[in-house]
mmCIF file with all atom_site columns, C-alpha atoms in Angstrom:
data_model
loop_
_atom_site.group_PDB
_atom_site.id
_atom_site.type_symbol
_atom_site.label_atom_id
_atom_site.label_alt_id
_atom_site.label_comp_id
_atom_site.label_asym_id
_atom_site.label_entity_id
_atom_site.label_seq_id
_atom_site.pdbx_PDB_ins_code
_atom_site.Cartn_x
_atom_site.Cartn_y
_atom_site.Cartn_z
_atom_site.occupancy
_atom_site.B_iso_or_equiv
_atom_site.pdbx_formal_charge
_atom_site.auth_seq_id
_atom_site.auth_comp_id
_atom_site.auth_asym_id
_atom_site.auth_atom_id
_atom_site.pdbx_PDB_model_num
ATOM 1   C CA . ILE A 1 1   ? -0.025  0.013  0.012   1.00 95.00 ? 1   ILE A CA 1
ATOM 2   C CA . GLY A 1 2   ? 2.912   2.326  0.673   1.00 96.00 ? 2   GLY A CA 1
ATOM 3   C CA . ALA A 1 3   ? 4.222   1.764  -2.845  1.00 97.00 ? 3   ALA A CA 1
ATOM 4   C CA . TYR A 1 4   ? 0.940   2.585  -4.402  1.00 97.00 ? 4   TYR A CA 1
ATOM 5   C CA . ASP A 1 5   ? 0.471   5.592  -2.246  1.00 97.00 ? 5   ASP A CA 1
ATOM 6   C CA . ALA A 1 6   ? 3.905   6.896  -3.279  1.00 98.00 ? 6   ALA A CA 1
ATOM 7   C CA . LEU A 1 7   ? 3.124   6.369  -6.927  1.00 98.00 ? 7   LEU A CA 1
ATOM 8   C CA . VAL A 1 8   ? -0.384  7.974  -6.725  1.00 98.00 ? 8   VAL A CA 1
ATOM 9   C CA . LEU A 1 9   ? 1.152   10.977 -4.918  1.00 98.00 ? 9   LEU A CA 1
ATOM 10  C CA . ASN A 1 10  ? 4.084   11.233 -7.247  1.00 98.00 ? 10  ASN A CA 1
ATOM 11  C CA . TYR A 1 11  ? 2.021   11.282 -10.384 1.00 97.00 ? 11  TYR A CA 1
ATOM 12  C CA . LYS A 1 12  ? -0.509  13.578 -8.835  1.00 97.00 ? 12  LYS A CA 1
ATOM 13  C CA . LYS A 1 13  ? 2.341   16.121 -8.116  1.00 97.00 ? 13  LYS A CA 1
ATOM 14  C CA . GLU A 1 14  ? 3.584   15.669 -11.700 1.00 97.00 ? 14  GLU A CA 1
ATOM 15  C CA . GLU A 1 15  ? -0.033  16.094 -13.031 1.00 96.00 ? 15  GLU A CA 1
ATOM 16  C CA . ASN A 1 16  ? 0.444   12.980 -15.142 1.00 97.00 ? 16  ASN A CA 1
ATOM 17  C CA . ALA A 1 17  ? -3.204  12.023 -15.610 1.00 96.00 ? 17  ALA A CA 1
ATOM 18  C CA . GLU A 1 18  ? -2.551  8.700  -17.402 1.00 97.00 ? 18  GLU A CA 1
ATOM 19  C CA . LEU A 1 19  ? -0.196  7.258  -14.727 1.00 98.00 ? 19  LEU A CA 1
ATOM 20  C CA . PHE A 1 20  ? -2.150  8.778  -11.883 1.00 98.00 ? 20  PHE A CA 1
ATOM 21  C CA . SER A 1 21  ? -5.292  7.163  -13.114 1.00 97.00 ? 21  SER A CA 1
ATOM 22  C CA . LYS A 1 22  ? -3.527  3.852  -13.656 1.00 97.00 ? 22  LYS A CA 1
ATOM 23  C CA . TYR A 1 23  ? -2.006  3.390  -10.206 1.00 98.00 ? 23  TYR A CA 1
ATOM 24  C CA . LEU A 1 24  ? -5.074  4.921  -8.474  1.00 97.00 ? 24  LEU A CA 1
ATOM 25  C CA . ALA A 1 25  ? -7.329  2.278  -10.150 1.00 97.00 ? 25  ALA A CA 1
ATOM 26  C CA . SER A 1 26  ? -5.009  -0.454 -8.975  1.00 97.00 ? 26  SER A CA 1
ATOM 27  C CA . ALA A 1 27  ? -4.774  1.020  -5.478  1.00 97.00 ? 27  ALA A CA 1
ATOM 28  C CA . LYS A 1 28  ? -8.612  1.167  -5.276  1.00 96.00 ? 28  LYS A CA 1
ATOM 29  C CA . LYS A 1 29  ? -8.792  -2.444 -6.535  1.00 97.00 ? 29  LYS A CA 1
ATOM 30  C CA . PHE A 1 30  ? -6.222  -3.970 -4.155  1.00 97.00 ? 30  PHE A CA 1
ATOM 31  C CA . TYR A 1 31  ? -6.783  -1.756 -1.110  1.00 97.00 ? 31  TYR A CA 1
ATOM 32  C CA . PRO A 1 32  ? -10.542 -1.108 -1.095  1.00 96.00 ? 32  PRO A CA 1
ATOM 33  C CA . VAL A 1 33  ? -10.538 -0.578 2.721   1.00 96.00 ? 33  VAL A CA 1
ATOM 34  C CA . ASP A 1 34  ? -8.833  2.717  2.001   1.00 96.00 ? 34  ASP A CA 1
ATOM 35  C CA . LYS A 1 35  ? -11.526 3.780  -0.500  1.00 95.00 ? 35  LYS A CA 1
ATOM 36  C CA . THR A 1 36  ? -12.125 7.205  1.208   1.00 94.00 ? 36  THR A CA 1
ATOM 37  C CA . TYR A 1 37  ? -8.408  8.043  1.015   1.00 97.00 ? 37  TYR A CA 1
ATOM 38  C CA . TRP A 1 38  ? -8.072  7.016  -2.671  1.00 97.00 ? 38  TRP A CA 1
ATOM 39  C CA . GLU A 1 39  ? -11.156 8.948  -3.569  1.00 97.00 ? 39  GLU A CA 1
ATOM 40  C CA . SER A 1 40  ? -9.871  12.048 -1.806  1.00 97.00 ? 40  SER A CA 1
ATOM 41  C CA . GLN A 1 41  ? -6.790  11.936 -4.001  1.00 97.00 ? 41  GLN A CA 1
ATOM 42  C CA . GLU A 1 42  ? -9.016  11.390 -7.039  1.00 97.00 ? 42  GLU A CA 1
ATOM 43  C CA . ILE A 1 43  ? -11.124 14.517 -6.134  1.00 97.00 ? 43  ILE A CA 1
ATOM 44  C CA . ASP A 1 44  ? -8.026  16.669 -5.469  1.00 97.00 ? 44  ASP A CA 1
ATOM 45  C CA . PHE A 1 45  ? -6.526  15.800 -8.858  1.00 97.00 ? 45  PHE A CA 1
ATOM 46  C CA . ALA A 1 46  ? -9.771  16.442 -10.708 1.00 97.00 ? 46  ALA A CA 1
ATOM 47  C CA . ILE A 1 47  ? -10.588 19.891 -9.332  1.00 97.00 ? 47  ILE A CA 1
ATOM 48  C CA . LYS A 1 48  ? -7.069  21.319 -9.000  1.00 95.00 ? 48  LYS A CA 1
ATOM 49  C CA . ALA A 1 49  ? -6.929  24.939 -10.267 1.00 93.00 ? 49  ALA A CA 1
ATOM 50  C CA . LEU A 1 50  ? -10.565 24.893 -11.476 1.00 96.00 ? 50  LEU A CA 1
ATOM 51  C CA . GLU A 1 51  ? -12.991 27.738 -10.701 1.00 95.00 ? 51  GLU A CA 1
ATOM 52  C CA . GLY A 1 52  ? -16.397 28.928 -11.556 1.00 94.00 ? 52  GLY A CA 1
ATOM 53  C CA . GLU A 1 53  ? -18.493 26.975 -14.087 1.00 95.00 ? 53  GLU A CA 1
ATOM 54  C CA . ALA A 1 54  ? -15.550 24.667 -14.918 1.00 96.00 ? 54  ALA A CA 1
ATOM 55  C CA . LEU A 1 55  ? -15.424 23.647 -11.268 1.00 97.00 ? 55  LEU A CA 1
ATOM 56  C CA . ILE A 1 56  ? -19.150 23.105 -11.121 1.00 97.00 ? 56  ILE A CA 1
ATOM 57  C CA . ASN A 1 57  ? -19.044 20.957 -14.255 1.00 96.00 ? 57  ASN A CA 1
ATOM 58  C CA . LYS A 1 58  ? -16.194 18.891 -12.833 1.00 97.00 ? 58  LYS A CA 1
ATOM 59  C CA . TYR A 1 59  ? -18.100 18.228 -9.595  1.00 98.00 ? 59  TYR A CA 1
ATOM 60  C CA . GLU A 1 60  ? -21.020 17.088 -11.655 1.00 97.00 ? 60  GLU A CA 1
ATOM 61  C CA . GLU A 1 61  ? -18.703 14.473 -13.233 1.00 97.00 ? 61  GLU A CA 1
ATOM 62  C CA . LEU A 1 62  ? -17.445 13.470 -9.838  1.00 97.00 ? 62  LEU A CA 1
ATOM 63  C CA . ALA A 1 63  ? -20.883 13.108 -8.432  1.00 97.00 ? 63  ALA A CA 1
ATOM 64  C CA . ASN A 1 64  ? -21.749 10.671 -11.201 1.00 96.00 ? 64  ASN A CA 1
ATOM 65  C CA . ARG A 1 65  ? -18.506 8.780  -10.821 1.00 95.00 ? 65  ARG A CA 1
ATOM 66  C CA . LEU A 1 66  ? -18.508 8.777  -6.920  1.00 96.00 ? 66  LEU A CA 1
ATOM 67  C CA . PRO A 1 67  ? -22.116 8.838  -5.977  1.00 95.00 ? 67  PRO A CA 1
ATOM 68  C CA . ASP A 1 68  ? -21.506 7.635  -2.356  1.00 95.00 ? 68  ASP A CA 1
ATOM 69  C CA . ASN A 1 69  ? -18.813 10.126 -1.558  1.00 97.00 ? 69  ASN A CA 1
ATOM 70  C CA . TYR A 1 70  ? -19.970 12.592 1.135   1.00 97.00 ? 70  TYR A CA 1
ATOM 71  C CA . TYR A 1 71  ? -17.292 15.229 0.218   1.00 96.00 ? 71  TYR A CA 1
ATOM 72  C CA . VAL A 1 72  ? -18.253 15.266 -3.365  1.00 98.00 ? 72  VAL A CA 1
ATOM 73  C CA . SER A 1 73  ? -21.924 15.990 -2.591  1.00 98.00 ? 73  SER A CA 1
ATOM 74  C CA . TYR A 1 74  ? -21.190 18.417 0.171   1.00 98.00 ? 74  TYR A CA 1
ATOM 75  C CA . ASN A 1 75  ? -18.448 20.408 -1.523  1.00 97.00 ? 75  ASN A CA 1
ATOM 76  C CA . TYR A 1 76  ? -20.300 20.387 -4.813  1.00 98.00 ? 76  TYR A CA 1
ATOM 77  C CA . GLY A 1 77  ? -23.203 22.078 -2.902  1.00 97.00 ? 77  GLY A CA 1
ATOM 78  C CA . VAL A 1 78  ? -20.931 24.636 -1.259  1.00 97.00 ? 78  VAL A CA 1
ATOM 79  C CA . GLU A 1 79  ? -19.317 25.441 -4.612  1.00 97.00 ? 79  GLU A CA 1
ATOM 80  C CA . LEU A 1 80  ? -22.635 25.635 -6.438  1.00 97.00 ? 80  LEU A CA 1
ATOM 81  C CA . ASP A 1 81  ? -24.001 27.958 -3.781  1.00 96.00 ? 81  ASP A CA 1
ATOM 82  C CA . ARG A 1 82  ? -20.941 30.253 -4.215  1.00 95.00 ? 82  ARG A CA 1
ATOM 83  C CA . PHE A 1 83  ? -21.245 30.149 -7.985  1.00 96.00 ? 83  PHE A CA 1
ATOM 84  C CA . ARG A 1 84  ? -25.015 31.012 -8.037  1.00 94.00 ? 84  ARG A CA 1
ATOM 85  C CA . ASN A 1 85  ? -24.174 34.239 -6.145  1.00 92.00 ? 85  ASN A CA 1
ATOM 86  C CA . SER A 1 86  ? -21.383 35.145 -8.491  1.00 93.00 ? 86  SER A CA 1
ATOM 87  C CA . PRO A 1 87  ? -21.541 37.380 -11.631 1.00 93.00 ? 87  PRO A CA 1
ATOM 88  C CA . GLU A 1 88  ? -20.750 34.236 -13.658 1.00 92.00 ? 88  GLU A CA 1
ATOM 89  C CA . ALA A 1 89  ? -24.131 32.888 -12.888 1.00 92.00 ? 89  ALA A CA 1
ATOM 90  C CA . LYS A 1 90  ? -26.093 35.787 -14.408 1.00 92.00 ? 90  LYS A CA 1
ATOM 91  C CA . GLY A 1 91  ? -28.576 34.477 -16.867 1.00 92.00 ? 91  GLY A CA 1
ATOM 92  C CA . LYS A 1 92  ? -28.468 30.949 -15.426 1.00 93.00 ? 92  LYS A CA 1
ATOM 93  C CA . ASP A 1 93  ? -31.548 29.144 -14.161 1.00 94.00 ? 93  ASP A CA 1
ATOM 94  C CA . ALA A 1 94  ? -31.684 30.204 -10.517 1.00 92.00 ? 94  ALA A CA 1
ATOM 95  C CA . THR A 1 95  ? -34.566 27.822 -9.683  1.00 92.00 ? 95  THR A CA 1
ATOM 96  C CA . ALA A 1 96  ? -32.722 24.878 -11.133 1.00 95.00 ? 96  ALA A CA 1
ATOM 97  C CA . MET A 1 97  ? -29.579 25.728 -9.138  1.00 95.00 ? 97  MET A CA 1
ATOM 98  C CA . ARG A 1 98  ? -31.590 25.997 -5.904  1.00 94.00 ? 98  ARG A CA 1
ATOM 99  C CA . LEU A 1 99  ? -33.235 22.608 -6.527  1.00 95.00 ? 99  LEU A CA 1
ATOM 100 C CA . LYS A 1 100 ? -29.833 21.110 -7.259  1.00 97.00 ? 100 LYS A CA 1
ATOM 101 C CA . LEU A 1 101 ? -28.465 22.477 -4.056  1.00 97.00 ? 101 LEU A CA 1
ATOM 102 C CA . GLU A 1 102 ? -31.351 20.946 -2.158  1.00 97.00 ? 102 GLU A CA 1
ATOM 103 C CA . GLU A 1 103 ? -30.612 17.590 -3.760  1.00 97.00 ? 103 GLU A CA 1
ATOM 104 C CA . LEU A 1 104 ? -26.889 17.743 -3.095  1.00 98.00 ? 104 LEU A CA 1
ATOM 105 C CA . PHE A 1 105 ? -27.158 18.613 0.629   1.00 98.00 ? 105 PHE A CA 1
ATOM 106 C CA . LYS A 1 106 ? -29.902 15.957 1.133   1.00 98.00 ? 106 LYS A CA 1
ATOM 107 C CA . LYS A 1 107 ? -27.598 13.366 -0.532  1.00 98.00 ? 107 LYS A CA 1
ATOM 108 C CA . ALA A 1 108 ? -24.689 14.435 1.665   1.00 98.00 ? 108 ALA A CA 1
ATOM 109 C CA . ILE A 1 109 ? -26.842 14.039 4.714   1.00 98.00 ? 109 ILE A CA 1
ATOM 110 C CA . SER A 1 110 ? -27.976 10.581 3.558   1.00 98.00 ? 110 SER A CA 1
ATOM 111 C CA . ILE A 1 111 ? -24.335 9.581  3.434   1.00 97.00 ? 111 ILE A CA 1
ATOM 112 C CA . ASN A 1 112 ? -23.181 11.288 6.606   1.00 97.00 ? 112 ASN A CA 1
ATOM 113 C CA . SER A 1 113 ? -25.485 13.504 8.684   1.00 98.00 ? 113 SER A CA 1
ATOM 114 C CA . THR A 1 114 ? -22.955 16.184 9.714   1.00 98.00 ? 114 THR A CA 1
ATOM 115 C CA . ILE A 1 115 ? -23.485 19.468 11.449  1.00 97.00 ? 115 ILE A CA 1
ATOM 116 C CA . GLU A 1 116 ? -22.294 21.377 8.402   1.00 97.00 ? 116 GLU A CA 1
ATOM 117 C CA . ALA A 1 117 ? -24.514 19.595 5.850   1.00 98.00 ? 117 ALA A CA 1
ATOM 118 C CA . ASN A 1 118 ? -27.657 19.991 8.020   1.00 98.00 ? 118 ASN A CA 1
ATOM 119 C CA . LEU A 1 119 ? -26.947 23.575 8.583   1.00 98.00 ? 119 LEU A CA 1
ATOM 120 C CA . GLN A 1 120 ? -26.364 24.211 4.902   1.00 97.00 ? 120 GLN A CA 1
ATOM 121 C CA . LEU A 1 121 ? -29.782 22.796 4.116   1.00 97.00 ? 121 LEU A CA 1
ATOM 122 C CA . ALA A 1 122 ? -31.461 24.638 6.950   1.00 97.00 ? 122 ALA A CA 1
ATOM 123 C CA . ASN A 1 123 ? -29.892 27.851 5.586   1.00 97.00 ? 123 ASN A CA 1
ATOM 124 C CA . LEU A 1 124 ? -31.062 27.078 2.142   1.00 97.00 ? 124 LEU A CA 1
ATOM 125 C CA . TYR A 1 125 ? -34.693 26.669 3.188   1.00 97.00 ? 125 TYR A CA 1
ATOM 126 C CA . TYR A 1 126 ? -34.580 29.711 5.517   1.00 96.00 ? 126 TYR A CA 1
ATOM 127 C CA . SER A 1 127 ? -33.016 31.974 2.929   1.00 95.00 ? 127 SER A CA 1
ATOM 128 C CA . ALA A 1 128 ? -35.577 30.799 0.229   1.00 94.00 ? 128 ALA A CA 1
ATOM 129 C CA . ALA A 1 129 ? -38.373 31.539 2.665   1.00 95.00 ? 129 ALA A CA 1
ATOM 130 C CA . VAL A 1 130 ? -36.999 35.059 3.363   1.00 94.00 ? 130 VAL A CA 1
ATOM 131 C CA . ASP A 1 131 ? -36.746 35.686 -0.382  1.00 94.00 ? 131 ASP A CA 1
ATOM 132 C CA . ALA A 1 132 ? -40.453 34.674 -0.852  1.00 94.00 ? 132 ALA A CA 1
ATOM 133 C CA . GLN A 1 133 ? -41.474 36.887 2.002   1.00 93.00 ? 133 GLN A CA 1
ATOM 134 C CA . GLU A 1 134 ? -39.664 39.873 0.598   1.00 94.00 ? 134 GLU A CA 1
ATOM 135 C CA . GLN A 1 135 ? -41.219 39.317 -2.829  1.00 93.00 ? 135 GLN A CA 1
ATOM 136 C CA . ALA A 1 136 ? -44.619 39.153 -1.229  1.00 93.00 ? 136 ALA A CA 1
ATOM 137 C CA . ALA A 1 137 ? -43.998 42.322 0.706   1.00 93.00 ? 137 ALA A CA 1
ATOM 138 C CA . ARG A 1 138 ? -43.151 44.259 -2.436  1.00 93.00 ? 138 ARG A CA 1
ATOM 139 C CA . ILE A 1 139 ? -46.556 43.536 -3.937  1.00 92.00 ? 139 ILE A CA 1
ATOM 140 C CA . LYS A 1 140 ? -48.746 46.504 -3.104  1.00 91.00 ? 140 LYS A CA 1
ATOM 141 C CA . GLY A 1 141 ? -51.372 46.233 -5.812  1.00 90.00 ? 141 GLY A CA 1
ATOM 142 C CA . THR A 1 142 ? -54.934 45.064 -5.340  1.00 90.00 ? 142 THR A CA 1
ATOM 143 C CA . LYS A 1 143 ? -55.505 43.530 -8.754  1.00 91.00 ? 143 LYS A CA 1
ATOM 144 C CA . PRO A 1 144 ? -56.812 39.897 -8.562  1.00 92.00 ? 144 PRO A CA 1
ATOM 145 C CA . GLU A 1 145 ? -53.530 38.513 -10.087 1.00 92.00 ? 145 GLU A CA 1
ATOM 146 C CA . GLU A 1 146 ? -51.399 40.561 -7.675  1.00 92.00 ? 146 GLU A CA 1
ATOM 147 C CA . VAL A 1 147 ? -53.484 39.404 -4.665  1.00 91.00 ? 147 VAL A CA 1
ATOM 148 C CA . LYS A 1 148 ? -53.222 35.818 -5.846  1.00 94.00 ? 148 LYS A CA 1
ATOM 149 C CA . LEU A 1 149 ? -49.463 35.991 -6.296  1.00 93.00 ? 149 LEU A CA 1
ATOM 150 C CA . LYS A 1 150 ? -48.926 37.585 -2.933  1.00 93.00 ? 150 LYS A CA 1
ATOM 151 C CA . LYS A 1 151 ? -50.993 34.866 -1.253  1.00 94.00 ? 151 LYS A CA 1
ATOM 152 C CA . GLU A 1 152 ? -48.954 32.105 -3.129  1.00 94.00 ? 152 GLU A CA 1
ATOM 153 C CA . LEU A 1 153 ? -45.634 33.691 -2.114  1.00 94.00 ? 153 LEU A CA 1
ATOM 154 C CA . THR A 1 154 ? -46.713 33.969 1.514   1.00 93.00 ? 154 THR A CA 1
ATOM 155 C CA . ALA A 1 155 ? -47.825 30.335 1.541   1.00 94.00 ? 155 ALA A CA 1
ATOM 156 C CA . ARG A 1 156 ? -44.600 29.236 -0.102  1.00 93.00 ? 156 ARG A CA 1
ATOM 157 C CA . ALA A 1 157 ? -42.646 31.145 2.534   1.00 93.00 ? 157 ALA A CA 1
ATOM 158 C CA . THR A 1 158 ? -44.418 29.554 5.381   1.00 93.00 ? 158 THR A CA 1
ATOM 159 C CA . GLU A 1 159 ? -44.037 26.079 3.801   1.00 94.00 ? 159 GLU A CA 1
ATOM 160 C CA . THR A 1 160 ? -40.394 26.543 3.062   1.00 95.00 ? 160 THR A CA 1
ATOM 161 C CA . ILE A 1 161 ? -39.414 28.074 6.411   1.00 94.00 ? 161 ILE A CA 1
ATOM 162 C CA . ASN A 1 162 ? -40.876 25.113 8.200   1.00 95.00 ? 162 ASN A CA 1
ATOM 163 C CA . LYS A 1 163 ? -38.663 22.802 6.137   1.00 96.00 ? 163 LYS A CA 1
ATOM 164 C CA . CYS A 1 164 ? -35.754 24.390 7.904   1.00 96.00 ? 164 CYS A CA 1
ATOM 165 C CA . ILE A 1 165 ? -36.805 23.021 11.310  1.00 97.00 ? 165 ILE A CA 1
ATOM 166 C CA . PRO A 1 166 ? -35.553 19.402 11.243  1.00 97.00 ? 166 PRO A CA 1
ATOM 167 C CA . TYR A 1 167 ? -32.187 20.255 9.774   1.00 98.00 ? 167 TYR A CA 1
ATOM 168 C CA . ALA A 1 168 ? -31.629 23.132 12.205  1.00 98.00 ? 168 ALA A CA 1
ATOM 169 C CA . GLU A 1 169 ? -32.705 20.895 15.056  1.00 97.00 ? 169 GLU A CA 1
ATOM 170 C CA . GLU A 1 170 ? -30.290 18.182 14.018  1.00 98.00 ? 170 GLU A CA 1
ATOM 171 C CA . SER A 1 171 ? -27.458 20.744 13.867  1.00 97.00 ? 171 SER A CA 1
ATOM 172 C CA . VAL A 1 172 ? -28.353 21.906 17.400  1.00 97.00 ? 172 VAL A CA 1
ATOM 173 C CA . LYS A 1 173 ? -28.483 18.324 18.675  1.00 97.00 ? 173 LYS A CA 1
ATOM 174 C CA . GLN A 1 174 ? -25.013 17.462 17.311  1.00 97.00 ? 174 GLN A CA 1
ATOM 175 C CA . LEU A 1 175 ? -23.563 20.785 18.432  1.00 97.00 ? 175 LEU A CA 1
ATOM 176 C CA . ALA A 1 176 ? -24.960 20.310 21.952  1.00 96.00 ? 176 ALA A CA 1
ATOM 177 C CA . ALA A 1 177 ? -23.118 16.965 22.166  1.00 96.00 ? 177 ALA A CA 1
ATOM 178 C CA . LEU A 1 178 ? -19.749 18.356 21.562  1.00 96.00 ? 178 LEU A CA 1
ATOM 179 C CA . LYS A 1 179 ? -17.247 18.385 24.431  1.00 94.00 ? 179 LYS A CA 1
ATOM 180 C CA . GLU A 1 180 ? -15.123 21.283 23.232  1.00 94.00 ? 180 GLU A CA 1
ATOM 181 C CA . TYR A 1 181 ? -16.071 24.204 21.107  1.00 95.00 ? 181 TYR A CA 1
ATOM 182 C CA . LYS A 1 182 ? -14.076 26.106 18.495  1.00 95.00 ? 182 LYS A CA 1
ATOM 183 C CA . TYR A 1 183 ? -15.145 29.572 17.422  1.00 95.00 ? 183 TYR A CA 1
ATOM 184 C CA . SER A 1 184 ? -16.733 28.150 14.257  1.00 95.00 ? 184 SER A CA 1
ATOM 185 C CA . ASP A 1 185 ? -18.767 25.629 16.315  1.00 96.00 ? 185 ASP A CA 1
ATOM 186 C CA . LYS A 1 186 ? -20.167 28.405 18.430  1.00 96.00 ? 186 LYS A CA 1
ATOM 187 C CA . ALA A 1 187 ? -20.971 30.503 15.304  1.00 96.00 ? 187 ALA A CA 1
ATOM 188 C CA . ASN A 1 188 ? -22.758 27.470 13.764  1.00 97.00 ? 188 ASN A CA 1
ATOM 189 C CA . TYR A 1 189 ? -24.608 26.775 17.104  1.00 97.00 ? 189 TYR A CA 1
ATOM 190 C CA . LYS A 1 190 ? -25.872 30.331 17.252  1.00 97.00 ? 190 LYS A CA 1
ATOM 191 C CA . LEU A 1 191 ? -26.923 30.366 13.595  1.00 97.00 ? 191 LEU A CA 1
ATOM 192 C CA . ALA A 1 192 ? -28.947 27.153 14.020  1.00 97.00 ? 192 ALA A CA 1
ATOM 193 C CA . LEU A 1 193 ? -30.584 28.482 17.116  1.00 97.00 ? 193 LEU A CA 1
ATOM 194 C CA . GLU A 1 194 ? -31.344 31.814 15.371  1.00 96.00 ? 194 GLU A CA 1
ATOM 195 C CA . PHE A 1 195 ? -33.091 29.915 12.552  1.00 97.00 ? 195 PHE A CA 1
ATOM 196 C CA . LEU A 1 196 ? -35.172 28.028 15.093  1.00 97.00 ? 196 LEU A CA 1
ATOM 197 C CA . ALA A 1 197 ? -36.024 31.203 17.074  1.00 97.00 ? 197 ALA A CA 1
ATOM 198 C CA . ASN A 1 198 ? -37.153 33.078 13.937  1.00 95.00 ? 198 ASN A CA 1
ATOM 199 C CA . VAL A 1 199 ? -39.223 30.117 12.622  1.00 96.00 ? 199 VAL A CA 1
ATOM 200 C CA . ALA A 1 200 ? -40.923 29.881 16.102  1.00 96.00 ? 200 ALA A CA 1
ATOM 201 C CA . LYS A 1 201 ? -41.712 33.580 15.910  1.00 94.00 ? 201 LYS A CA 1
ATOM 202 C CA . GLN A 1 202 ? -43.025 33.227 12.416  1.00 90.00 ? 202 GLN A CA 1
ATOM 203 C CA . ASN A 1 203 ? -45.285 30.451 13.666  1.00 92.00 ? 203 ASN A CA 1
ATOM 204 C CA . GLY A 1 204 ? -46.603 32.558 16.523  1.00 93.00 ? 204 GLY A CA 1
ATOM 205 C CA . ASN A 1 205 ? -44.839 30.509 19.247  1.00 95.00 ? 205 ASN A CA 1
ATOM 206 C CA . ALA A 1 206 ? -43.269 33.316 21.320  1.00 95.00 ? 206 ALA A CA 1
ATOM 207 C CA . ALA A 1 207 ? -42.411 30.944 24.292  1.00 95.00 ? 207 ALA A CA 1
ATOM 208 C CA . LYS A 1 208 ? -40.455 28.570 22.004  1.00 95.00 ? 208 LYS A CA 1
ATOM 209 C CA . ALA A 1 209 ? -38.738 31.510 20.350  1.00 96.00 ? 209 ALA A CA 1
ATOM 210 C CA . ALA A 1 210 ? -37.709 32.840 23.749  1.00 96.00 ? 210 ALA A CA 1
ATOM 211 C CA . GLU A 1 211 ? -36.276 29.411 24.680  1.00 96.00 ? 211 GLU A CA 1
ATOM 212 C CA . TYR A 1 212 ? -34.128 29.361 21.601  1.00 96.00 ? 212 TYR A CA 1
ATOM 213 C CA . GLU A 1 213 ? -32.915 32.946 22.166  1.00 95.00 ? 213 GLU A CA 1
ATOM 214 C CA . LYS A 1 214 ? -31.935 31.963 25.705  1.00 95.00 ? 214 LYS A CA 1
ATOM 215 C CA . LYS A 1 215 ? -29.995 28.985 24.423  1.00 95.00 ? 215 LYS A CA 1
ATOM 216 C CA . LYS A 1 216 ? -28.304 31.285 21.856  1.00 95.00 ? 216 LYS A CA 1
ATOM 217 C CA . GLU A 1 217 ? -27.145 33.665 24.628  1.00 93.00 ? 217 GLU A CA 1
ATOM 218 C CA . ASP A 1 218 ? -25.817 30.721 26.592  1.00 94.00 ? 218 ASP A CA 1
ATOM 219 C CA . VAL A 1 219 ? -23.554 29.539 23.745  1.00 95.00 ? 219 VAL A CA 1
ATOM 220 C CA . ASP A 1 220 ? -20.956 32.206 24.531  1.00 89.00 ? 220 ASP A CA 1
ATOM 221 C CA . LYS A 1 221 ? -20.501 30.686 27.958  1.00 88.00 ? 221 LYS A CA 1
ATOM 222 C CA . LEU A 1 222 ? -19.479 27.293 26.524  1.00 87.00 ? 222 LEU A CA 1
#
């Protein structure tokens, strides 16, 4: 295994795609117990120096090639989220990208239900709900079609924001179980609790919202 590892790393460094692929394939065949490690090398080699749409396209290839790899689904989602908010995404189908993000983070969670993946999906639903609420608020007209659209947007916002709950709750559950907290853990903990507090307020549950707000204040004491 040491020999295969040396060859894989050497040809990765040399950017020799043919020999890298050859020895990686053999390594995966003879040492399948180290599948996660071999796949991490494969991912690194594939995405090196790529940015923007080229990176997104490469992750799509990797997702088809490595369908059970958590890091492909999760990192693809993170990069797609970054891409959709960039100037390069102008003119692209925003709805299709949002649906793809939902699919990717759900897939990542099905492979490994991590704090980060659950929080990403909670954030996706929360942000989409806020967007729908803002669109509804901008509609001031009283024409039947305007009233109808406002009602639809308001209903969509309520439905979407409630989808946030199980994923924010799972993030909170996992974060509460940690023994030590880094700065990023505390930031994630407070964000998840903020989602839950705001959803509770939206649903008219002031007591539940206050409970989450109190927990959020206590995070800094950890």
